[in-house]
Amino acid sequence: MMVVVSVGMLVLGCDTGDKVGEESVDEDDVSDALAVDADGDGYDDTEDCDDNNSVVNPSAAEICDGVDNNCDGQIDEGVSTTYYADADGDGFGDEGSPTEACEQPSGYVPIGNDCNDTTAEAFPGAEEKCDGVDNNCDGEIDEGLTEAYYADGDGDGFGDETTGVFACEKPSGMVSDGDDCDDTSADVFPGNPEVCDEADNDCDGDTDEGVTTTYYEDVDGDAYGISDSTTESCDLPTGYSASPGDCDDAASAINPDAVEVCDDIDNDCDGDSDEGLTTATYYEDGDGDGYGDASASTEDCEAPSGYVSDDTDCDDADSTVNPGESEVCNEIDDDCNGSVDDGVTSTWYADDDGDGYGDDDTATEGCDPGGGYIETDGDCDDADADINPDAAEVCDEADNDCDGSVDEGV
């Protein structure tokens, strides 16, 4: 604390020069000696910001009175209240218009978080209304109250989802459903019946589903197509037919409407060849004699090569054996009548004595047994060459000529 010195105690002279034998005076000391504490608060006017008010000095406590009580250059710091201008009178002020005061000024409030101080309809905690205003000051406008609307360019009641806007009321030309997949056509919208027009009429992502016709590739142009070569279309494409079932699409004469003819071909595509037509059975003629083997046959309209209509050949490996041949004595059924050498064999007799006559008791049927057999019988003693039907009767008590009499006439 500075000591206050009375002015009368100082002797001032005009001569500022030092004189011998006199002590010099410090200017700061002079200044200190001139300081005054007018309000007696212990602070002179060089420290006291109001030396006429004893409650105002650097040691004083700041109180809310609009005065810089502690002489720190600030008024009511730490003891005043911040108030905010409340232009719309809703009890919430504009944070951008604050003021410090000891008491609430008129038109000000202590709460400053009004997001819109131009309308009493907007303040924190207010009920959100669908009015294009952030009524409850949460940073969102009309949240939970607006509805999405979409431009309906074709007027079919369904809008384009890319044109969506949120609004409290439906704007003109807009609808609440934005699922139209083609907003340029009134014939295309969700739920519309699908028609065959190569458009996705019902907006399900598929075109002409369930309404197209299956057409079949018709290469030969006979109006019948191949069942496993198809296309789906609204109209009949070129080279296709509406009717399937062609079993040979390279031949126009073969199709389900064709008339079956006897040609070993399934002309009418019913899976059978030559059905209902007069066919004949033909038999393999392996030896080419004109007669076939009954065990090797085929049904056909005409005789295939190597086949004949006659099945009476009994040996189709030998062209000299067939019903047209004459029976010869060879121990073969030459004429295929079931008998061997019938009508052509001879009766043979054993001629043991070699006299040209055989023994009747040794008769056998055959072609040529050989080995001592002859076709002439009548030998009554085949052990004696002198006894036979050609021998002359002699008187020897024997039937030399085999006529049944002995020594007759001799």
Short mmCIF file of N, CA, C and O in Angstrom, two decimals, residues 44-140:
data_model
loop_
_atom_site.label_atom_id
_atom_site.label_comp_id
_atom_site.label_asym_id
_atom_site.label_seq_id
_atom_site.Cartn_x
_atom_site.Cartn_y
_atom_site.Cartn_z
N ASP A 44 -5.58 4.29 -3.66
CA ASP A 44 -5.59 5.66 -4.17
C ASP A 44 -6.15 5.67 -5.58
O ASP A 44 -6.50 4.63 -6.15
N ASP A 45 -6.20 6.85 -6.10
CA ASP A 45 -6.85 7.00 -7.40
C ASP A 45 -6.06 6.41 -8.55
O ASP A 45 -6.53 6.34 -9.66
N THR A 46 -4.82 5.93 -8.27
CA THR A 46 -4.07 5.26 -9.36
C THR A 46 -4.44 3.80 -9.45
O THR A 46 -4.16 3.14 -10.45
N GLU A 47 -5.08 3.25 -8.42
CA GLU A 47 -5.45 1.84 -8.43
C GLU A 47 -6.97 1.67 -8.40
O GLU A 47 -7.51 0.73 -8.96
N ASP A 48 -7.63 2.60 -7.73
CA ASP A 48 -9.07 2.52 -7.59
C ASP A 48 -9.71 3.01 -8.88
O ASP A 48 -9.38 4.10 -9.37
N CYS A 49 -10.65 2.12 -9.45
CA CYS A 49 -11.29 2.52 -10.71
C CYS A 49 -12.44 3.50 -10.46
O CYS A 49 -12.99 4.10 -11.39
N ASP A 50 -12.82 3.66 -9.17
CA ASP A 50 -13.81 4.67 -8.82
C ASP A 50 -13.47 5.11 -7.40
O ASP A 50 -13.93 4.51 -6.41
N ASP A 51 -12.62 6.21 -7.28
CA ASP A 51 -12.12 6.60 -5.98
C ASP A 51 -13.12 7.44 -5.21
O ASP A 51 -12.82 7.95 -4.14
N ASN A 52 -14.34 7.49 -5.78
CA ASN A 52 -15.40 8.21 -5.08
C ASN A 52 -16.42 7.24 -4.47
O ASN A 52 -17.45 7.65 -3.94
N ASN A 53 -16.15 5.91 -4.66
CA ASN A 53 -17.08 4.88 -4.16
C ASN A 53 -16.24 3.87 -3.41
O ASN A 53 -15.44 3.14 -4.00
N SER A 54 -16.44 3.83 -2.08
CA SER A 54 -15.58 2.98 -1.27
C SER A 54 -15.82 1.49 -1.48
O SER A 54 -15.00 0.65 -1.09
N VAL A 55 -17.02 1.09 -2.13
CA VAL A 55 -17.27 -0.35 -2.36
C VAL A 55 -16.72 -0.79 -3.70
O VAL A 55 -16.91 -1.94 -4.09
N VAL A 56 -16.06 0.15 -4.33
CA VAL A 56 -15.44 -0.18 -5.63
C VAL A 56 -13.95 -0.05 -5.47
O VAL A 56 -13.44 1.05 -5.26
N ASN A 57 -13.23 -1.18 -5.55
CA ASN A 57 -11.77 -1.19 -5.48
C ASN A 57 -11.29 -2.59 -5.88
O ASN A 57 -12.10 -3.54 -5.96
N PRO A 58 -10.02 -2.76 -6.14
CA PRO A 58 -9.53 -4.07 -6.61
C PRO A 58 -9.81 -5.22 -5.67
O PRO A 58 -9.82 -6.38 -6.09
N SER A 59 -10.09 -4.97 -4.40
CA SER A 59 -10.35 -6.07 -3.47
C SER A 59 -11.84 -6.32 -3.28
O SER A 59 -12.21 -7.24 -2.56
N ALA A 60 -12.65 -5.51 -3.88
CA ALA A 60 -14.09 -5.66 -3.68
C ALA A 60 -14.60 -6.90 -4.42
O ALA A 60 -14.05 -7.32 -5.43
N ALA A 61 -15.70 -7.49 -3.89
CA ALA A 61 -16.35 -8.63 -4.56
C ALA A 61 -17.29 -8.09 -5.64
O ALA A 61 -18.01 -7.12 -5.40
N GLU A 62 -17.26 -8.74 -6.79
CA GLU A 62 -18.14 -8.31 -7.90
C GLU A 62 -19.56 -8.69 -7.54
O GLU A 62 -19.84 -9.82 -7.13
N ILE A 63 -20.43 -7.73 -7.63
CA ILE A 63 -21.86 -7.98 -7.42
C ILE A 63 -22.61 -7.51 -8.66
O ILE A 63 -22.09 -6.73 -9.47
N CYS A 64 -23.82 -8.06 -8.83
CA CYS A 64 -24.58 -7.74 -10.05
C CYS A 64 -25.30 -6.41 -9.86
O CYS A 64 -26.43 -6.34 -9.34
N ASP A 65 -24.57 -5.33 -10.26
CA ASP A 65 -25.14 -4.00 -10.10
C ASP A 65 -24.81 -3.07 -11.24
O ASP A 65 -24.95 -1.85 -11.15
N GLY A 66 -24.30 -3.66 -12.33
CA GLY A 66 -23.95 -2.84 -13.49
C GLY A 66 -22.69 -2.04 -13.29
O GLY A 66 -22.44 -1.08 -14.04
N VAL A 67 -21.90 -2.38 -12.28
CA VAL A 67 -20.67 -1.64 -11.96
C VAL A 67 -19.50 -2.60 -11.94
O VAL A 67 -19.66 -3.77 -11.54
N ASP A 68 -18.31 -2.09 -12.33
CA ASP A 68 -17.09 -2.90 -12.26
C ASP A 68 -16.59 -2.82 -10.83
O ASP A 68 -15.70 -2.04 -10.50
N ASN A 69 -17.17 -3.65 -9.94
CA ASN A 69 -16.87 -3.54 -8.51
C ASN A 69 -15.42 -3.85 -8.19
O ASN A 69 -14.81 -3.24 -7.31
N ASN A 70 -14.79 -4.81 -8.87
CA ASN A 70 -13.41 -5.23 -8.53
C ASN A 70 -12.36 -4.65 -9.45
O ASN A 70 -11.22 -5.09 -9.46
N CYS A 71 -12.77 -3.64 -10.19
CA CYS A 71 -11.83 -2.89 -11.02
C CYS A 71 -10.99 -3.79 -11.96
O CYS A 71 -9.80 -3.55 -12.16
N ASP A 72 -11.62 -4.87 -12.53
CA ASP A 72 -10.88 -5.74 -13.47
C ASP A 72 -11.22 -5.42 -14.91
O ASP A 72 -10.87 -6.14 -15.84
N GLY A 73 -11.95 -4.35 -15.13
CA GLY A 73 -12.31 -3.93 -16.47
C GLY A 73 -13.58 -4.61 -17.00
O GLY A 73 -13.99 -4.36 -18.13
N GLN A 74 -14.19 -5.48 -16.19
CA GLN A 74 -15.41 -6.16 -16.61
C GLN A 74 -16.51 -5.83 -15.61
O GLN A 74 -16.26 -5.65 -14.43
N ILE A 75 -17.71 -5.79 -16.16
CA ILE A 75 -18.85 -5.43 -15.32
C ILE A 75 -19.69 -6.67 -15.05
O ILE A 75 -20.08 -7.38 -15.98
N ASP A 76 -19.95 -6.98 -13.81
CA ASP A 76 -20.83 -8.07 -13.38
C ASP A 76 -20.38 -9.43 -13.89
O ASP A 76 -21.19 -10.35 -14.00
N GLU A 77 -19.06 -9.58 -14.15
CA GLU A 77 -18.59 -10.87 -14.66
C GLU A 77 -18.77 -11.93 -13.58
O GLU A 77 -18.45 -11.73 -12.41
N GLY A 78 -19.34 -13.09 -14.04
CA GLY A 78 -19.53 -14.22 -13.13
C GLY A 78 -20.73 -14.08 -12.25
O GLY A 78 -21.04 -15.02 -11.51
N VAL A 79 -21.40 -12.97 -12.28
CA VAL A 79 -22.56 -12.80 -11.39
C VAL A 79 -23.81 -12.39 -12.17
O VAL A 79 -24.91 -12.38 -11.62
N SER A 80 -23.65 -12.08 -13.47
CA SER A 80 -24.81 -11.70 -14.27
C SER A 80 -25.40 -12.96 -14.93
O SER A 80 -24.80 -14.02 -14.91
N THR A 81 -26.56 -12.85 -15.49
CA THR A 81 -27.25 -13.95 -16.20
C THR A 81 -27.36 -13.60 -17.68
O THR A 81 -27.58 -12.44 -18.02
N THR A 82 -27.21 -14.68 -18.52
CA THR A 82 -27.36 -14.47 -19.97
C THR A 82 -28.82 -14.63 -20.33
O THR A 82 -29.46 -15.64 -20.00
N TYR A 83 -29.36 -13.66 -21.01
CA TYR A 83 -30.74 -13.70 -21.48
C TYR A 83 -30.73 -13.61 -23.00
O TYR A 83 -29.80 -13.07 -23.61
N TYR A 84 -31.81 -14.18 -23.62
CA TYR A 84 -31.87 -14.23 -25.08
C TYR A 84 -33.17 -13.59 -25.56
O TYR A 84 -34.25 -13.77 -24.95
N ALA A 85 -33.03 -12.87 -26.66
CA ALA A 85 -34.20 -12.20 -27.22
C ALA A 85 -35.24 -13.22 -27.64
O ALA A 85 -34.94 -14.16 -28.35
N ASP A 86 -36.47 -13.05 -27.17
CA ASP A 86 -37.58 -13.95 -27.51
C ASP A 86 -38.58 -13.16 -28.33
O ASP A 86 -39.58 -12.65 -27.81
N ALA A 87 -38.31 -13.06 -29.64
CA ALA A 87 -39.12 -12.21 -30.51
C ALA A 87 -40.53 -12.74 -30.68
O ALA A 87 -41.48 -11.97 -30.85
N ASP A 88 -40.68 -14.11 -30.66
CA ASP A 88 -42.01 -14.65 -30.92
C ASP A 88 -42.78 -14.95 -29.64
O ASP A 88 -43.91 -15.43 -29.67
N GLY A 89 -42.16 -14.71 -28.48
CA GLY A 89 -42.85 -14.85 -27.21
C GLY A 89 -43.25 -16.25 -26.84
O GLY A 89 -44.23 -16.45 -26.12
N ASP A 90 -42.48 -17.23 -27.32
CA ASP A 90 -42.83 -18.61 -27.00
C ASP A 90 -42.06 -19.16 -25.81
O ASP A 90 -42.13 -20.34 -25.47
N GLY A 91 -41.28 -18.26 -25.11
CA GLY A 91 -40.54 -18.69 -23.93
C GLY A 91 -39.16 -19.24 -24.23
O GLY A 91 -38.43 -19.63 -23.32
N PHE A 92 -38.79 -19.25 -25.51
CA PHE A 92 -37.47 -19.73 -25.92
C PHE A 92 -36.84 -18.65 -26.78
O PHE A 92 -37.47 -18.14 -27.73
N GLY A 93 -35.59 -18.29 -26.44
CA GLY A 93 -34.95 -17.19 -27.12
C GLY A 93 -34.00 -17.60 -28.22
O GLY A 93 -33.64 -18.77 -28.38
N ASP A 94 -33.56 -16.59 -28.97
CA ASP A 94 -32.63 -16.76 -30.09
C ASP A 94 -31.20 -16.72 -29.55
O ASP A 94 -30.77 -15.71 -28.99
N GLU A 95 -30.48 -17.84 -29.69
CA GLU A 95 -29.11 -17.89 -29.18
C GLU A 95 -28.21 -16.89 -29.87
O GLU A 95 -27.14 -16.55 -29.36
N GLY A 96 -28.61 -16.44 -31.01
CA GLY A 96 -27.81 -15.46 -31.74
C GLY A 96 -28.01 -14.03 -31.23
O GLY A 96 -27.37 -13.10 -31.74
N SER A 97 -28.93 -13.84 -30.26
CA SER A 97 -29.19 -12.49 -29.73
C SER A 97 -29.14 -12.54 -28.20
O SER A 97 -30.16 -12.35 -27.51
N PRO A 98 -27.94 -12.79 -27.62
CA PRO A 98 -27.85 -12.87 -26.16
C PRO A 98 -27.55 -11.50 -25.54
O PRO A 98 -27.10 -10.57 -26.21
N THR A 99 -27.78 -11.40 -24.26
CA THR A 99 -27.38 -10.21 -23.49
C THR A 99 -27.14 -10.65 -22.04
O THR A 99 -27.77 -11.61 -21.57
N GLU A 100 -26.20 -9.98 -21.38
CA GLU A 100 -25.93 -10.26 -19.98
C GLU A 100 -26.63 -9.22 -19.12
O GLU A 100 -26.52 -8.01 -19.37
N ALA A 101 -27.33 -9.67 -18.12
CA ALA A 101 -28.04 -8.73 -17.26
C ALA A 101 -28.24 -9.35 -15.89
O ALA A 101 -28.18 -10.56 -15.72
N CYS A 102 -28.42 -8.44 -14.89
CA CYS A 102 -28.69 -8.93 -13.54
C CYS A 102 -30.13 -9.35 -13.41
O CYS A 102 -30.46 -10.28 -12.66
N GLU A 103 -30.98 -8.66 -14.09
CA GLU A 103 -32.39 -9.00 -14.08
C GLU A 103 -32.84 -9.20 -15.53
O GLU A 103 -32.28 -8.62 -16.45
N GLN A 104 -33.87 -10.07 -15.70
CA GLN A 104 -34.36 -10.41 -17.04
C GLN A 104 -34.94 -9.17 -17.72
O GLN A 104 -35.91 -8.60 -17.23
N PRO A 105 -34.32 -8.79 -18.86
CA PRO A 105 -34.86 -7.63 -19.57
C PRO A 105 -36.19 -7.99 -20.24
O PRO A 105 -36.47 -9.14 -20.53
N SER A 106 -36.96 -7.02 -20.51
CA SER A 106 -38.21 -7.23 -21.22
C SER A 106 -37.91 -7.76 -22.62
O SER A 106 -37.03 -7.26 -23.33
N GLY A 107 -38.66 -8.80 -23.04
CA GLY A 107 -38.46 -9.40 -24.38
C GLY A 107 -37.33 -10.39 -24.42
O GLY A 107 -36.96 -10.85 -25.50
N TYR A 108 -36.79 -10.71 -23.26
CA TYR A 108 -35.70 -11.69 -23.19
C TYR A 108 -36.10 -12.83 -22.26
O TYR A 108 -36.91 -12.65 -21.34
N VAL A 109 -35.49 -13.99 -22.50
CA VAL A 109 -35.75 -15.17 -21.67
C VAL A 109 -34.42 -15.85 -21.40
O VAL A 109 -33.44 -15.67 -22.15
N PRO A 110 -34.36 -16.66 -20.32
CA PRO A 110 -33.07 -17.29 -19.99
C PRO A 110 -32.76 -18.53 -20.84
O PRO A 110 -31.66 -19.06 -20.77
N ILE A 111 -33.74 -19.02 -21.57
CA ILE A 111 -33.51 -20.21 -22.42
C ILE A 111 -33.30 -19.73 -23.86
O ILE A 111 -34.17 -19.05 -24.43
N GLY A 112 -32.19 -20.17 -24.46
CA GLY A 112 -31.88 -19.62 -25.79
C GLY A 112 -31.80 -20.64 -26.90
O GLY A 112 -31.01 -20.47 -27.83
N ASN A 113 -32.55 -21.72 -26.80
CA ASN A 113 -32.41 -22.75 -27.84
C ASN A 113 -33.59 -22.80 -28.80
O ASN A 113 -33.94 -23.85 -29.32
N ASP A 114 -34.23 -21.64 -29.01
CA ASP A 114 -35.29 -21.59 -30.02
C ASP A 114 -34.66 -21.69 -31.41
O ASP A 114 -33.74 -20.93 -31.73
N CYS A 115 -35.15 -22.67 -32.22
CA CYS A 115 -34.57 -22.84 -33.56
C CYS A 115 -35.21 -21.90 -34.57
O CYS A 115 -34.71 -21.76 -35.70
N ASN A 116 -36.34 -21.30 -34.20
CA ASN A 116 -37.01 -20.39 -35.12
C ASN A 116 -37.75 -19.36 -34.26
O ASN A 116 -38.87 -19.60 -33.78
N ASP A 117 -37.11 -18.18 -34.06
CA ASP A 117 -37.68 -17.18 -33.16
C ASP A 117 -38.62 -16.23 -33.87
O ASP A 117 -38.96 -15.17 -33.36
N THR A 118 -39.06 -16.69 -35.09
CA THR A 118 -40.01 -15.84 -35.83
C THR A 118 -41.43 -16.39 -35.71
O THR A 118 -42.37 -15.76 -36.17
N THR A 119 -41.58 -17.57 -35.11
CA THR A 119 -42.92 -18.13 -34.96
C THR A 119 -43.04 -18.81 -33.61
O THR A 119 -42.14 -19.55 -33.18
N ALA A 120 -44.15 -18.56 -32.94
CA ALA A 120 -44.38 -19.19 -31.65
C ALA A 120 -44.75 -20.66 -31.79
O ALA A 120 -44.92 -21.36 -30.80
N GLU A 121 -44.88 -21.16 -33.04
CA GLU A 121 -45.20 -22.56 -33.28
C GLU A 121 -43.97 -23.45 -33.24
O GLU A 121 -44.07 -24.67 -33.31
N ALA A 122 -42.79 -22.83 -33.13
CA ALA A 122 -41.55 -23.60 -33.16
C ALA A 122 -40.73 -23.32 -31.90
O ALA A 122 -40.30 -22.19 -31.67
N PHE A 123 -40.53 -24.37 -31.09
CA PHE A 123 -39.66 -24.28 -29.91
C PHE A 123 -39.41 -25.71 -29.42
O PHE A 123 -40.19 -26.63 -29.74
N PRO A 124 -38.35 -25.93 -28.67
CA PRO A 124 -38.05 -27.29 -28.20
C PRO A 124 -39.20 -27.87 -27.39
O PRO A 124 -39.73 -27.21 -26.48
N GLY A 125 -39.62 -29.09 -27.74
CA GLY A 125 -40.70 -29.74 -27.03
C GLY A 125 -42.06 -29.49 -27.62
O GLY A 125 -43.05 -30.10 -27.19
N ALA A 126 -42.14 -28.61 -28.62
CA ALA A 126 -43.43 -28.35 -29.25
C ALA A 126 -43.87 -29.59 -30.03
O ALA A 126 -43.06 -30.40 -30.48
N GLU A 127 -45.16 -29.76 -30.22
CA GLU A 127 -45.68 -30.87 -31.00
C GLU A 127 -45.41 -30.60 -32.49
O GLU A 127 -45.72 -29.52 -33.00
N GLU A 128 -44.80 -31.60 -33.14
CA GLU A 128 -44.48 -31.44 -34.57
C GLU A 128 -45.78 -31.42 -35.37
O GLU A 128 -46.67 -32.26 -35.18
N LYS A 129 -45.87 -30.44 -36.23
CA LYS A 129 -47.04 -30.31 -37.11
C LYS A 129 -46.58 -30.41 -38.56
O LYS A 129 -45.44 -30.11 -38.89
N CYS A 130 -47.47 -30.85 -39.40
CA CYS A 130 -47.12 -30.97 -40.82
C CYS A 130 -47.35 -29.63 -41.49
O CYS A 130 -48.41 -29.35 -42.07
N ASP A 131 -46.36 -28.73 -41.32
CA ASP A 131 -46.51 -27.37 -41.82
C ASP A 131 -45.24 -26.82 -42.46
O ASP A 131 -45.09 -25.62 -42.66
N GLY A 132 -44.28 -27.74 -42.73
CA GLY A 132 -43.04 -27.30 -43.35
C GLY A 132 -42.12 -26.59 -42.41
O GLY A 132 -41.17 -25.92 -42.84
N VAL A 133 -42.38 -26.71 -41.09
CA VAL A 133 -41.57 -26.04 -40.06
C VAL A 133 -41.04 -27.08 -39.09
O VAL A 133 -41.73 -28.07 -38.78
N ASP A 134 -39.81 -26.84 -38.58
CA ASP A 134 -39.25 -27.72 -37.55
C ASP A 134 -39.84 -27.29 -36.22
O ASP A 134 -39.22 -26.56 -35.44
N ASN A 135 -41.06 -27.74 -35.91
CA ASN A 135 -41.78 -27.25 -34.74
C ASN A 135 -41.07 -27.60 -33.43
O ASN A 135 -41.05 -26.79 -32.50
N ASN A 136 -40.50 -28.81 -33.33
CA ASN A 136 -39.90 -29.23 -32.06
C ASN A 136 -38.40 -29.03 -31.99
O ASN A 136 -37.74 -29.52 -31.07
N CYS A 137 -37.86 -28.32 -32.99
CA CYS A 137 -36.44 -27.95 -32.99
C CYS A 137 -35.49 -29.15 -32.86
O CYS A 137 -34.47 -29.08 -32.15
N ASP A 138 -35.84 -30.27 -33.50
CA ASP A 138 -34.94 -31.43 -33.46
C ASP A 138 -34.11 -31.56 -34.73
O ASP A 138 -33.43 -32.55 -34.95
N GLY A 139 -34.18 -30.54 -35.57
CA GLY A 139 -33.38 -30.54 -36.80
C GLY A 139 -34.10 -31.17 -37.99
O GLY A 139 -33.56 -31.20 -39.09
N GLU A 140 -35.29 -31.70 -37.76
CA GLU A 140 -36.06 -32.31 -38.84
C GLU A 140 -37.38 -31.59 -38.99
O GLU A 140 -37.95 -31.09 -38.01
#
